Coordinates of C-alpha atoms and ligand atoms in Angstrom, one line a residue:
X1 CA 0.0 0.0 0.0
X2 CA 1.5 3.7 -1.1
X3 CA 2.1 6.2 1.6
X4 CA 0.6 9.7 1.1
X5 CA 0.6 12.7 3.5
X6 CA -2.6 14.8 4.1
X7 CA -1.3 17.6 6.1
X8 CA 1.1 16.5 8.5
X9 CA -0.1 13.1 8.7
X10 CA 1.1 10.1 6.6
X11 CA -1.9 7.8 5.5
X12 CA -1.6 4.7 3.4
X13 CA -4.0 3.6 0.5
X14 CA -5.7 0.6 0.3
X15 CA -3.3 -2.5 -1.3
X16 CA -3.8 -6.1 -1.7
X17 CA -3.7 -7.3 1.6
X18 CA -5.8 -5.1 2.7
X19 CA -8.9 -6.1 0.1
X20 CA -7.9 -9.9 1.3
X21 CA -8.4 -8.6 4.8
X22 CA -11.8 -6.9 4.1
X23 CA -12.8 -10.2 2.1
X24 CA -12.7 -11.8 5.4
X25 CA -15.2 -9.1 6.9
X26 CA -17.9 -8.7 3.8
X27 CA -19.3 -11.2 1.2
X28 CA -17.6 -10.3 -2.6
X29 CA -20.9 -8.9 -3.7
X30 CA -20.3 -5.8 -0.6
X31 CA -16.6 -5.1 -2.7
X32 CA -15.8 -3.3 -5.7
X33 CA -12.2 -2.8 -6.4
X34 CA -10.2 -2.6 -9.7
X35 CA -7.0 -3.1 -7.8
X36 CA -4.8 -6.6 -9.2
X37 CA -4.8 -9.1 -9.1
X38 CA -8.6 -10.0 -9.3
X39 CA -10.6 -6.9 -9.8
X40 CA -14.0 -6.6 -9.4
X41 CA -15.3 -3.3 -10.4
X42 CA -13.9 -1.4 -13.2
X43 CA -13.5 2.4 -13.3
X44 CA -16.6 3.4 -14.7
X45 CA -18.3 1.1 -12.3
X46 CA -16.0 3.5 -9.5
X47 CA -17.4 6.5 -11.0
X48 CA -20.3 7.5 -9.9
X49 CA -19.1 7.0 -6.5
X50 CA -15.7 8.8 -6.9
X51 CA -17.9 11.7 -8.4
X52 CA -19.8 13.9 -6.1
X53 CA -23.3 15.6 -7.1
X54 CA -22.2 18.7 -9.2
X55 CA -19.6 16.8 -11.5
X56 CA -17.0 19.7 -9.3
X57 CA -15.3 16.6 -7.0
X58 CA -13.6 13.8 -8.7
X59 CA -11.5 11.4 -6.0
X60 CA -10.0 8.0 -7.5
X61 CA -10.5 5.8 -4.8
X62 CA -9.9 1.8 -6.4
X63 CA -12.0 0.4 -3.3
X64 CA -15.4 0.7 -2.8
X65 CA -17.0 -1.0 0.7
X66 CA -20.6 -1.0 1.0
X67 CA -21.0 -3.0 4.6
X68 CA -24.6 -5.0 5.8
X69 CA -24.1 -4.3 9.5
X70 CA -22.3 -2.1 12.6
X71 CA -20.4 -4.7 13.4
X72 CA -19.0 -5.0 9.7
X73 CA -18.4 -1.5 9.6
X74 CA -16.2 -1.5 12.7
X75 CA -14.2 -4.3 11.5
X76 CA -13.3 -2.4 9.0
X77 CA -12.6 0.8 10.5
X78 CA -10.6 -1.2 13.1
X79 CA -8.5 -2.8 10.1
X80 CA -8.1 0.8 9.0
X81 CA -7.1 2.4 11.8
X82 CA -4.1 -0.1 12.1
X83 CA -3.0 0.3 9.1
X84 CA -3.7 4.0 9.1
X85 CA -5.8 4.0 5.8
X86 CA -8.2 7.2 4.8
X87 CA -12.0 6.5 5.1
X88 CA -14.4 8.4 3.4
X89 CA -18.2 7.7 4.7
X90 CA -20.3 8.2 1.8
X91 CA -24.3 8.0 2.1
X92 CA -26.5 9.3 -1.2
X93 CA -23.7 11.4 -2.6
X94 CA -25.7 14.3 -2.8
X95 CA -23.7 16.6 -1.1
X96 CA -22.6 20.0 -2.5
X97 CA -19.4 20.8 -0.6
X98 CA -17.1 17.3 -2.3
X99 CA -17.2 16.0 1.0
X100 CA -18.4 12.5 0.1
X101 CA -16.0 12.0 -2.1
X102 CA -12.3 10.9 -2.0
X103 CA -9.2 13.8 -2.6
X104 CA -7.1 10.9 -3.3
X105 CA -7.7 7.1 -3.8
X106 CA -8.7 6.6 0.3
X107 CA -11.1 4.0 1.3
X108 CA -14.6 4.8 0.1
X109 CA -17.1 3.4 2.5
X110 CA -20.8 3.4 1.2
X111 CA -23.7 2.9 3.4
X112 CA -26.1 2.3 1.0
X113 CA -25.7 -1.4 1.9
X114 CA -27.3 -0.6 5.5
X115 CA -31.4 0.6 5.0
X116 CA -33.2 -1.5 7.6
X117 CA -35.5 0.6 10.1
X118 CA -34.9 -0.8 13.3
X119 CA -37.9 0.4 14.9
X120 CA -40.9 3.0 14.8
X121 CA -43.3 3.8 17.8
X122 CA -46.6 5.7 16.6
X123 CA -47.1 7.3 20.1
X124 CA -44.2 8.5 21.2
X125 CA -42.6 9.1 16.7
X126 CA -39.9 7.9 17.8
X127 CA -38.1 6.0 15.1
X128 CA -34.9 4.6 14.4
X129 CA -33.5 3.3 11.5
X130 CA -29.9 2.3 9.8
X131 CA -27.8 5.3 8.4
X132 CA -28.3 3.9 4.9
X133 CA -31.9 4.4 4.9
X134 CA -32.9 6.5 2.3
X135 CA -34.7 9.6 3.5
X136 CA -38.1 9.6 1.3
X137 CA -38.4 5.3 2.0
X138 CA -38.4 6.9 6.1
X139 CA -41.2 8.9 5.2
X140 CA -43.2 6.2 3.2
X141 CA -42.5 3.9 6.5
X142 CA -43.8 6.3 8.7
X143 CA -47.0 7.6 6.5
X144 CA -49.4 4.8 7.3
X145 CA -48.5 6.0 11.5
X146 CA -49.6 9.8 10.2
X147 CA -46.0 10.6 10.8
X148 CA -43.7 13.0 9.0
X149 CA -40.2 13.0 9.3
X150 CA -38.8 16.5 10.2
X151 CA -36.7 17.2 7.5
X152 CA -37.7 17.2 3.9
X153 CA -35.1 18.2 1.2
X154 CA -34.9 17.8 -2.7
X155 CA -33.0 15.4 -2.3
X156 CA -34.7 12.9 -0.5
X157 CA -35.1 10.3 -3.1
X158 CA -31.4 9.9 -2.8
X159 CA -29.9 11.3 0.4
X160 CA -29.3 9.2 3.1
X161 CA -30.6 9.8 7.1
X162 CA -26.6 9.0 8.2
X163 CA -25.8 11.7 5.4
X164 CA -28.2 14.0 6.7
X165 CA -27.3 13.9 10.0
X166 CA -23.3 14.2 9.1
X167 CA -24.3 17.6 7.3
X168 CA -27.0 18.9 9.4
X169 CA -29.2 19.1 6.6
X170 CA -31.4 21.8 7.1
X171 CA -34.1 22.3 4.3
X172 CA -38.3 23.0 3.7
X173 CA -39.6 21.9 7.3
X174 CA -36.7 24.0 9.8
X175 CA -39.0 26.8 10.2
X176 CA -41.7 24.2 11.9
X177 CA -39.6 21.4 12.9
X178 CA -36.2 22.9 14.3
X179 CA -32.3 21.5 13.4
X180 CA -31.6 17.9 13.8
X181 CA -29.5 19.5 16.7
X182 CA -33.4 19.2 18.4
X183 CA -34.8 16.5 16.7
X184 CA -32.0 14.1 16.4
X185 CA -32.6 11.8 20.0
X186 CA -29.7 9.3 19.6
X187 CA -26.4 8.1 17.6
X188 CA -24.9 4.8 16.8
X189 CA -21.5 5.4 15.7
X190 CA -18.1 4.0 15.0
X191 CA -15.1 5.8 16.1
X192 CA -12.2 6.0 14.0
X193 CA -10.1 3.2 15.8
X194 CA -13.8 0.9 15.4
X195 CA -15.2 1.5 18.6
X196 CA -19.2 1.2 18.7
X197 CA -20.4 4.0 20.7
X198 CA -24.0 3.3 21.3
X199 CA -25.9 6.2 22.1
X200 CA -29.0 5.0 20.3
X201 CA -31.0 6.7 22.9
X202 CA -35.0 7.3 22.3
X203 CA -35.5 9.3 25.2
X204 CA -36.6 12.8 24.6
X205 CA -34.5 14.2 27.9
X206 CA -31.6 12.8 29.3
X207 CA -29.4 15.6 31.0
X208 CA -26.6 12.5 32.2
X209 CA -23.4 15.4 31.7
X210 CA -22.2 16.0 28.0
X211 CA -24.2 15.1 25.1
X212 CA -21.9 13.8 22.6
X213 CA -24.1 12.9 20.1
X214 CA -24.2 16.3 19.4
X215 CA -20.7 16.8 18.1
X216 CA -21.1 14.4 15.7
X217 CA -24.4 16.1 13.7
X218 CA -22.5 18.4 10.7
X219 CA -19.7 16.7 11.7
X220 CA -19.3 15.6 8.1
X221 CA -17.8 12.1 8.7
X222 CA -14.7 13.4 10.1
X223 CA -14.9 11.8 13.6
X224 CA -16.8 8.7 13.3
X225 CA -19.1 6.9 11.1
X226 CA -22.8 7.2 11.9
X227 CA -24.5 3.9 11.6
X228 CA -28.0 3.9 13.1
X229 CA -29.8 7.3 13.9
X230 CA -32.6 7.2 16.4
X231 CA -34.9 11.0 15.3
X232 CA -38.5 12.2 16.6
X233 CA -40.9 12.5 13.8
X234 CA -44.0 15.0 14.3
X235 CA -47.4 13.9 13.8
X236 CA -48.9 14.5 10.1
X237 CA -50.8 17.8 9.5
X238 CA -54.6 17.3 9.3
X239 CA -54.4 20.0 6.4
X240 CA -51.9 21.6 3.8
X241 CA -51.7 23.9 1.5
X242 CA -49.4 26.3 -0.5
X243 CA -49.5 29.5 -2.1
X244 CA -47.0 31.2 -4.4
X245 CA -47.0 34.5 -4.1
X246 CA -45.1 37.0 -6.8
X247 CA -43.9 40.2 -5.7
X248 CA -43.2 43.4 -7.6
X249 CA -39.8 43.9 -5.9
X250 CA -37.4 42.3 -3.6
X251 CA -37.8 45.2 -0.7
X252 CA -41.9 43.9 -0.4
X253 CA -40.1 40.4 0.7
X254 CA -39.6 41.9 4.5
X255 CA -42.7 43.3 5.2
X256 CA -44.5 40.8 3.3
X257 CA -42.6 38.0 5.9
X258 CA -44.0 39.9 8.7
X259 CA -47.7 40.2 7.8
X260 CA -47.5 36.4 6.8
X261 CA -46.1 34.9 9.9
X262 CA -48.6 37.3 12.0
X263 CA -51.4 36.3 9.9
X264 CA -50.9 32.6 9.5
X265 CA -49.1 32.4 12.9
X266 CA -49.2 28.7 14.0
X267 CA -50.6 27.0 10.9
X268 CA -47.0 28.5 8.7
X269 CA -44.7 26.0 7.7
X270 CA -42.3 27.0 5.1
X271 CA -41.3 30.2 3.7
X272 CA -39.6 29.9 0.6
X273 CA -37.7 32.5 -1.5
X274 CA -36.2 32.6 -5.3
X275 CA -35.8 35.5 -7.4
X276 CA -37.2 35.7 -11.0
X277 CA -34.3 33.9 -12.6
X278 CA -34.2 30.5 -10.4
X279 CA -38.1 30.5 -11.2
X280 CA -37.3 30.8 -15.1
X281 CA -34.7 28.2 -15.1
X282 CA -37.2 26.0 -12.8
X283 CA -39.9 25.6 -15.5
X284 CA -37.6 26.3 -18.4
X285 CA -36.4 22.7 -17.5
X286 CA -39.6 21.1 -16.4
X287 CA -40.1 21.2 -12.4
X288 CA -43.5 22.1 -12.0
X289 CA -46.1 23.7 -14.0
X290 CA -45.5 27.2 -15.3
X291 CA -47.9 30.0 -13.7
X292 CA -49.6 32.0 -16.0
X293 CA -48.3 34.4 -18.1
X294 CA -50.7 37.0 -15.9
X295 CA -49.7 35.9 -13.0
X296 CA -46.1 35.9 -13.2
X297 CA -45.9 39.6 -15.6
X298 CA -43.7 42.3 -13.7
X299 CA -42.8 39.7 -10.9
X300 CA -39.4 40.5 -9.3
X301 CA -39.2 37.3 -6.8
X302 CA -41.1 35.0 -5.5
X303 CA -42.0 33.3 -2.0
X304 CA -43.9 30.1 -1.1
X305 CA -45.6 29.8 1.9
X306 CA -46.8 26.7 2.9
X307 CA -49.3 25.7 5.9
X308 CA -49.9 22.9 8.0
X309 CA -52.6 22.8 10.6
X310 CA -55.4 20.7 12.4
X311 CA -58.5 22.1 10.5
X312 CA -58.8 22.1 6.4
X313 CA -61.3 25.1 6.4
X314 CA -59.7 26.6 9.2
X315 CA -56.5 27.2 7.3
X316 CA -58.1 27.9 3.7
X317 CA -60.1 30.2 5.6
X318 CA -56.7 31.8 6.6
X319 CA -55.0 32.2 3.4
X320 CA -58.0 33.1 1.6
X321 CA -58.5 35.9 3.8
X322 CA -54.5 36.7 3.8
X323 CA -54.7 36.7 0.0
X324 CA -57.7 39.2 0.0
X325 CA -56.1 41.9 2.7
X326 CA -52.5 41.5 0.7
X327 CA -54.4 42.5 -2.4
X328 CA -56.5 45.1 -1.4
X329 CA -54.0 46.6 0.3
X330 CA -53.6 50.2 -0.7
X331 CA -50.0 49.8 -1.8
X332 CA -49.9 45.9 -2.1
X333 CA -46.7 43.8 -1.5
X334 CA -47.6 41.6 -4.4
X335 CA -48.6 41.3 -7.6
X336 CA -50.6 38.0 -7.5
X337 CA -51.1 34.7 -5.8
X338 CA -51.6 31.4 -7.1
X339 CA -53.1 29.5 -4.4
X340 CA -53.1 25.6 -4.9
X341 CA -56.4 23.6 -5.4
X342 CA -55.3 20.3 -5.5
X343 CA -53.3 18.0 -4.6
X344 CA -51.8 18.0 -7.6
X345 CA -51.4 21.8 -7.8
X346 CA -49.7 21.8 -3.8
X347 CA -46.7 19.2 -5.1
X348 CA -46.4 21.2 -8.8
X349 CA -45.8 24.1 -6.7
X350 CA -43.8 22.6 -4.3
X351 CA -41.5 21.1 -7.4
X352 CA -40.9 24.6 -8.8
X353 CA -39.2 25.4 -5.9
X354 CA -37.5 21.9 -5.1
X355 CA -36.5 22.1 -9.2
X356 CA -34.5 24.9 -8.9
X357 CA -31.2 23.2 -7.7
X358 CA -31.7 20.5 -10.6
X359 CA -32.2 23.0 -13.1
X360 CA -29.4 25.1 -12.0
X361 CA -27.2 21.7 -12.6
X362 CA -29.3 21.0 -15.8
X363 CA -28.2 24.7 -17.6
X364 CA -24.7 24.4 -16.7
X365 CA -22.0 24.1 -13.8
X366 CA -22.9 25.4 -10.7
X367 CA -20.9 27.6 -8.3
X368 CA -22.9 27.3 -5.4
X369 CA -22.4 29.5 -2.4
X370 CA -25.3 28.6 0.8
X371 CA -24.9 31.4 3.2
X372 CA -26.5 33.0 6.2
X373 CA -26.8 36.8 6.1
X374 CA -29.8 39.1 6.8
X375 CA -32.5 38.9 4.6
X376 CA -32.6 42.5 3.7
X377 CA -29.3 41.4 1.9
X378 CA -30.2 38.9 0.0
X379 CA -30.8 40.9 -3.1
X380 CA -27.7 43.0 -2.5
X381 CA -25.6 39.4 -2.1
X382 CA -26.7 38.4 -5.4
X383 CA -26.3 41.7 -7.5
X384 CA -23.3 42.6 -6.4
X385 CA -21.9 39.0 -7.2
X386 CA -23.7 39.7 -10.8
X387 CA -21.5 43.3 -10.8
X388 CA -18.5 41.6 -9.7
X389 CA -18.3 39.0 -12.8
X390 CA -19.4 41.7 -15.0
X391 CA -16.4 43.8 -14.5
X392 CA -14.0 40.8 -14.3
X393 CA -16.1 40.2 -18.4
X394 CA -17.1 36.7 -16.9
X395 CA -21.0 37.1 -17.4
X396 CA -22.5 35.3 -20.2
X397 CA -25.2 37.0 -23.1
X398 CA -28.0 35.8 -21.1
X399 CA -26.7 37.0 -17.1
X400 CA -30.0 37.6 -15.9
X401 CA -30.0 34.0 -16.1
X402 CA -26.5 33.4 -15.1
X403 CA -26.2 34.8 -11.2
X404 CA -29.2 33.6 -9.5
X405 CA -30.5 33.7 -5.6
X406 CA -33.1 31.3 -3.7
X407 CA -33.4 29.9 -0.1
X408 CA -35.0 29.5 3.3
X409 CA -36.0 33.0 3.7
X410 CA -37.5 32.2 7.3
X411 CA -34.1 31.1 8.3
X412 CA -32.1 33.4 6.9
X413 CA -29.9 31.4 4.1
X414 CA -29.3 32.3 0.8
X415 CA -28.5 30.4 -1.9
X416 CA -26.3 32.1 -4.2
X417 CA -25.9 30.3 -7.7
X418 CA -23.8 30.9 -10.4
X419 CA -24.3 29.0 -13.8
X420 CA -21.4 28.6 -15.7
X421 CA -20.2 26.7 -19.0
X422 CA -17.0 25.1 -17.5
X423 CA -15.7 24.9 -13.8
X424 CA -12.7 27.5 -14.3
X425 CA -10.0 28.7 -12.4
X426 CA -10.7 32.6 -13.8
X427 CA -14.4 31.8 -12.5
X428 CA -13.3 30.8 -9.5
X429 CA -10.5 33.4 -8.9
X430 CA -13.6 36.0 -8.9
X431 CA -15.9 34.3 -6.7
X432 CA -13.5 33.7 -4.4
X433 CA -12.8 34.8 -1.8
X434 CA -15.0 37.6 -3.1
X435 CA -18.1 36.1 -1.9
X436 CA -17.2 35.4 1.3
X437 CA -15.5 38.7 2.4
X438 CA -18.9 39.9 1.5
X439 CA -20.8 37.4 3.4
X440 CA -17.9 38.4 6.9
X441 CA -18.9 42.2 6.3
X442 CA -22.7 41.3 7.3
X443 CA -21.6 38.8 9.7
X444 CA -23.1 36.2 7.8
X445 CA -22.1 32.5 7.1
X446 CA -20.0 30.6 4.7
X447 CA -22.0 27.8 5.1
X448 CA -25.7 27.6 6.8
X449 CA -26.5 24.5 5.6
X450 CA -25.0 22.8 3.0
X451 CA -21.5 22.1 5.5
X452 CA -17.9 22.8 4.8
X453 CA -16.7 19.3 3.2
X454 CA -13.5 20.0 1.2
X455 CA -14.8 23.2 -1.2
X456 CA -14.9 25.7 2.3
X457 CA -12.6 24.0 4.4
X458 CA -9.6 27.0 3.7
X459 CA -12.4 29.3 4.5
X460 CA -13.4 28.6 7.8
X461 CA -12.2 31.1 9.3
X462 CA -14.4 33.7 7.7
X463 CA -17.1 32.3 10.1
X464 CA -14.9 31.0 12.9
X465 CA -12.3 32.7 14.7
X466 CA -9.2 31.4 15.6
X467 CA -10.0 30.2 19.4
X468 CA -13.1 28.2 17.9
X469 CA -10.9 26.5 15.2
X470 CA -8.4 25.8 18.0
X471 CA -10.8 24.0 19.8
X472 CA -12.1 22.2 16.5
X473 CA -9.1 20.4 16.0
X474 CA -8.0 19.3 19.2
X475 CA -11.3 17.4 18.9
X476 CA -11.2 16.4 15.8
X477 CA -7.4 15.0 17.4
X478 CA -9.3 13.9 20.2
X479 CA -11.5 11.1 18.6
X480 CA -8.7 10.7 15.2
X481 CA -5.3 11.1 16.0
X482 CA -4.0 9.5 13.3
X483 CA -6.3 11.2 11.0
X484 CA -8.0 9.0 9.1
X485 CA -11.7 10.0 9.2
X486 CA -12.2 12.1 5.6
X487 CA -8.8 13.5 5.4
X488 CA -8.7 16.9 4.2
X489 CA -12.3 17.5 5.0
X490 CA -13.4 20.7 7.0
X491 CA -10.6 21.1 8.9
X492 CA -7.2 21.4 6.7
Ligands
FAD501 P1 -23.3 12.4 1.2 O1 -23.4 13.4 0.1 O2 -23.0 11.0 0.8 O3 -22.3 12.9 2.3 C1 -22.3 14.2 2.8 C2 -21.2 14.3 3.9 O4 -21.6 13.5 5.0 C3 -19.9 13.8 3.5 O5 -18.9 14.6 4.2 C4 -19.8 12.4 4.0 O6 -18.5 12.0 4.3 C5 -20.6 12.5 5.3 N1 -21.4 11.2 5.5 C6 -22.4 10.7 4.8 N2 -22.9 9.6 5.4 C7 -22.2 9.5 6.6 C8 -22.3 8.6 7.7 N3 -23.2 7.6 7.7 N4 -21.5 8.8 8.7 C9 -20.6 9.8 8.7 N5 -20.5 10.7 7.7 C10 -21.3 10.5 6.7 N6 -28.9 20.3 2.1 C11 -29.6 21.0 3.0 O7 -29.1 21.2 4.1 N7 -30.9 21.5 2.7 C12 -31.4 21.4 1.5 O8 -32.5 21.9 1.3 C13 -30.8 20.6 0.5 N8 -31.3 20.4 -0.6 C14 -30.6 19.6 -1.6 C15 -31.2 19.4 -2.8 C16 -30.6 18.7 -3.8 C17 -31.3 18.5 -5.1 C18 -29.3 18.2 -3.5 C19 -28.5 17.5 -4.6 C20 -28.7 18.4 -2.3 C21 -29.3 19.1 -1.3 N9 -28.8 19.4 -0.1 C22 -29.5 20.1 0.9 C23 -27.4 18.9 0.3 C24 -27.3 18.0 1.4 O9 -26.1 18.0 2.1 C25 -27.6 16.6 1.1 O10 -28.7 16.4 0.3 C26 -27.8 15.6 2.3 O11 -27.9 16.0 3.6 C27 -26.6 14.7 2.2 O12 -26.9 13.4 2.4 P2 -26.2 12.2 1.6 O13 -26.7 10.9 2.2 O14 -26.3 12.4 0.2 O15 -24.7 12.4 2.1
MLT502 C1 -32.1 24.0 -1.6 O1 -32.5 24.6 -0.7 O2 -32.8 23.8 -2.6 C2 -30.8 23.3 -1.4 O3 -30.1 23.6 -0.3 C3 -30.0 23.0 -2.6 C4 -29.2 24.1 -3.2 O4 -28.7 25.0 -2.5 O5 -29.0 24.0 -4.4
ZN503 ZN1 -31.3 24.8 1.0

């Protein structure tokens, strides 16, 4: 096995005795390797897992695991830790950061392989399920209890519940349902030496001295592997409904957040935001159905508001009457609302919105920045991003198009999206670090959501100062001293 360094550390790739090792731990169908003498994968078959979500991240790992069981994995990890081989945990790949992918050719170790749900209670919603388990199978599981799980992403026909908790996903339902920092009760994990800690707890309080589960949600595999996650899911709405509303101008967004969550009050769910261009390049490549030409004429931006309550008429009650005072207002915030009628219509809006990060990826490459700053500045953030690469002569014909802003309005997180042809370096050189001096003048966030992975991890330090990166890696040395868990990932 070849030695590499990542920093100061020396780590070694995975050779032949290794893969005869691991063919002691998992059945041939769990290994795909193109290493001599016997492969069993070819590259292409290593592709899709050495390639992260945006095409941006290409590692070259020659060993793929994908392990059945805790146990398994710790074997594994054990093997690895002696031998002092790189491990990088990957769930649904869907990450946008190049975290889940290798740097070099370290160990790539897939969970897919581990998608049983352990267990469900219907009175108390606890459940808890493998890390493998995809997110929207959780959901189907749980529907038949009138459960919901309480996260919900675009990604959840692909990302996994161990990925989700390694990024902190954040997503539609954070307004109603809180961080997994809240709703995540428990942790299976195995430590980088192959230690099970079992902290699989279902109990909602348990104040027995430090809770260490925590330090491994966002911790983006780099301290242990997260095999079994034990969550509270909330009880499904009686009622839900969405409305789009389109707004003249970006400066109406404020106010108009305001009167909605005072209006609406308990029954909101979701706020939504995206400007005129992400809702363009939505329908221009088929996520939901267009709104009328009417209705979306002179439209600036866009929010959608969803609502979940106990009472149907209750809440169409509410946003019928919301709808009427924002229009009659004397100088109203919006233009129109589209208000959905059906089942049919509520998911066709809902895809607009959950589209946009598909289309983005559909009209070119995406620079994608996910950052925390006030919402008066979301506009501003955007613009003066689409100014920047205008005076560098890096906007395309069609810019409107090119420079685009979305996000979680109600938790104040942009998504700032750039569509390019290529990924390149001149691009790159003007975005960064550009954007993120920008986001330190409002005191914002490199990353609110989305993690740090390998794409922010020089950039920390925009949003953490030097004491809180200090303490970082003395625990990151704490659980890995040797380094082994995602090398090169948030941490340099
Ligand atoms: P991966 O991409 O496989 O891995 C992500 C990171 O977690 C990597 O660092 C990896 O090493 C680590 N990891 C994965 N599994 C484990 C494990 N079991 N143990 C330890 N570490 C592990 N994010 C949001 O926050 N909000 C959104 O609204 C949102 N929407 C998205 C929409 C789309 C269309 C896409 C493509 C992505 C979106 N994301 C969003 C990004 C988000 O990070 C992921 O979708 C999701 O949380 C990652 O899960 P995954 O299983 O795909 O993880
Ligand atoms: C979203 O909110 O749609 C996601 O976080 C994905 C993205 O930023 O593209
Ligand atoms: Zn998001």
């Amino acid at each position: 096995a070849r030695l590499y360094s990542e920093g100061v550390r020396q780590l070694n790739t995975v050779g032949e005795e290794d893969l005869a090792h691991f063919a002691k731990i998992l059945p041939e169908s769990c290994i795909l390797s193109t290493l001599p003498p016997k492969p069993t994968a070819t590259n292409d078959e290593l592709a899709p897992y050495n390639t992260d979500w945006m095409g941006k991240y290409v590692g070259q790992a020659s060993t793929v695991l994908k392990p059945k069981t805790t146990q398994q994995v710790s074997e594994i990890v054990k093997w690895c830790w002696e031998r002092r081989i790189g491990i990088v945990p990957q769930g649904g790949n869907t990450g946008l950061v190049g975290g889940g992918v290798p740097l070099k050719d370290e160990l790539l170790l897939n969970l897919g392989g581990m998608n049983k749900v352990r267990s469900f209670d219907p009175v108390s919603g606890v459940l808890v399920a493998d890390a493998g388990c995809i997110l929207e199978a959780l959901s189907e599981h749980i529907a038949p209890h009138h459960h919901i799980m309480p996260l919900d992403l675009g990604a959840k026909g692909s990302c996994m519940i161990g990925g989700n908790v390694a990024t902190n996903a954040g997503g539609l339902r954070l307004l109603r349902y809180g961080s997994l920092h809240g709703t995540v009760l428990g942790l299976e994990v195995v430590l980088p030496d192959g230690t099970i800690l079992n902290q699989l707890s279902t109990l909602r309080k348990d104040n027995t001295g430090y809770d260490l589960k925590q330090l491994f949600i966002g911790s983006e595999g780099t301290l242990g592997i997260i095999t079994g996650v034990s969550i509270l899911t909330a009880a499904e709405p009686q009622a839900t409904n969405n409305i789009i509303l389109a707004l003249p101008s970006f400066d109406n967004v404020q106010p108009l957040y305001t009167k909605v969550k005072r209006h609406l009050s308990e029954i909101m769910s979701a706020f939504e935001y995206f400007d005129r261009a992400s809702y363009d390049l939505a329908i221009k490549h088929g996520h939901g159905k267009a709104l009328s030409a009417e209705d979306v004429e002179g439209a600036e931006c866009f929010v959608l508001v969803e609502t979940s309550g106990g009472k149907r008429e209750h809440d169409e009650q509410k946003l019928d009457e919301l709808l009427e005072t924002l229009m009659e207002a004397e100088e109203p915030l919006i233009n129109t609302g589209v208000l959905s009628s059906s089942p049919a219509q509520f998911a066709s809006l809902w895809a607009i919105r959950e589209g946009i990060t598909e289309s983005i990826s559909k009209e070119g490459k995406p620079y994608k920045y996910d950052l925390s700053v006030p919402i008066h500045a979301f506009k501003d953030v955007v613009d003066i991003t689409r100014e920047h690469l205008r005076s560098k002569g890096l906007l395309r014909e069609d810019a409107v198009k090119q420079v685009m802003g979305f996000g979680h309005i109600g938790d104040g997180n942009l998504h700032l999206n750039i569509v390019a042809d290529r990924f390149t370096p001149e691009i790159q050189a003007a975005l960064e670090p550009f954007i993120y001096e920008l986001v330190a003048s409002y005191k914002g966030s490199v990353s609110a959501e989305h993690g740090v992975g390998v794409m922010k991890a020089h950039a920390l330090h925009y949003s953490k100062d030097a004491t809180s990166r200090a303490l970082m890696k003395r625990i990151k040395d704490l659980f890995d001293e040797r380094g082994i868990m995602n090398p090169g990932k948030v941490l340099e």
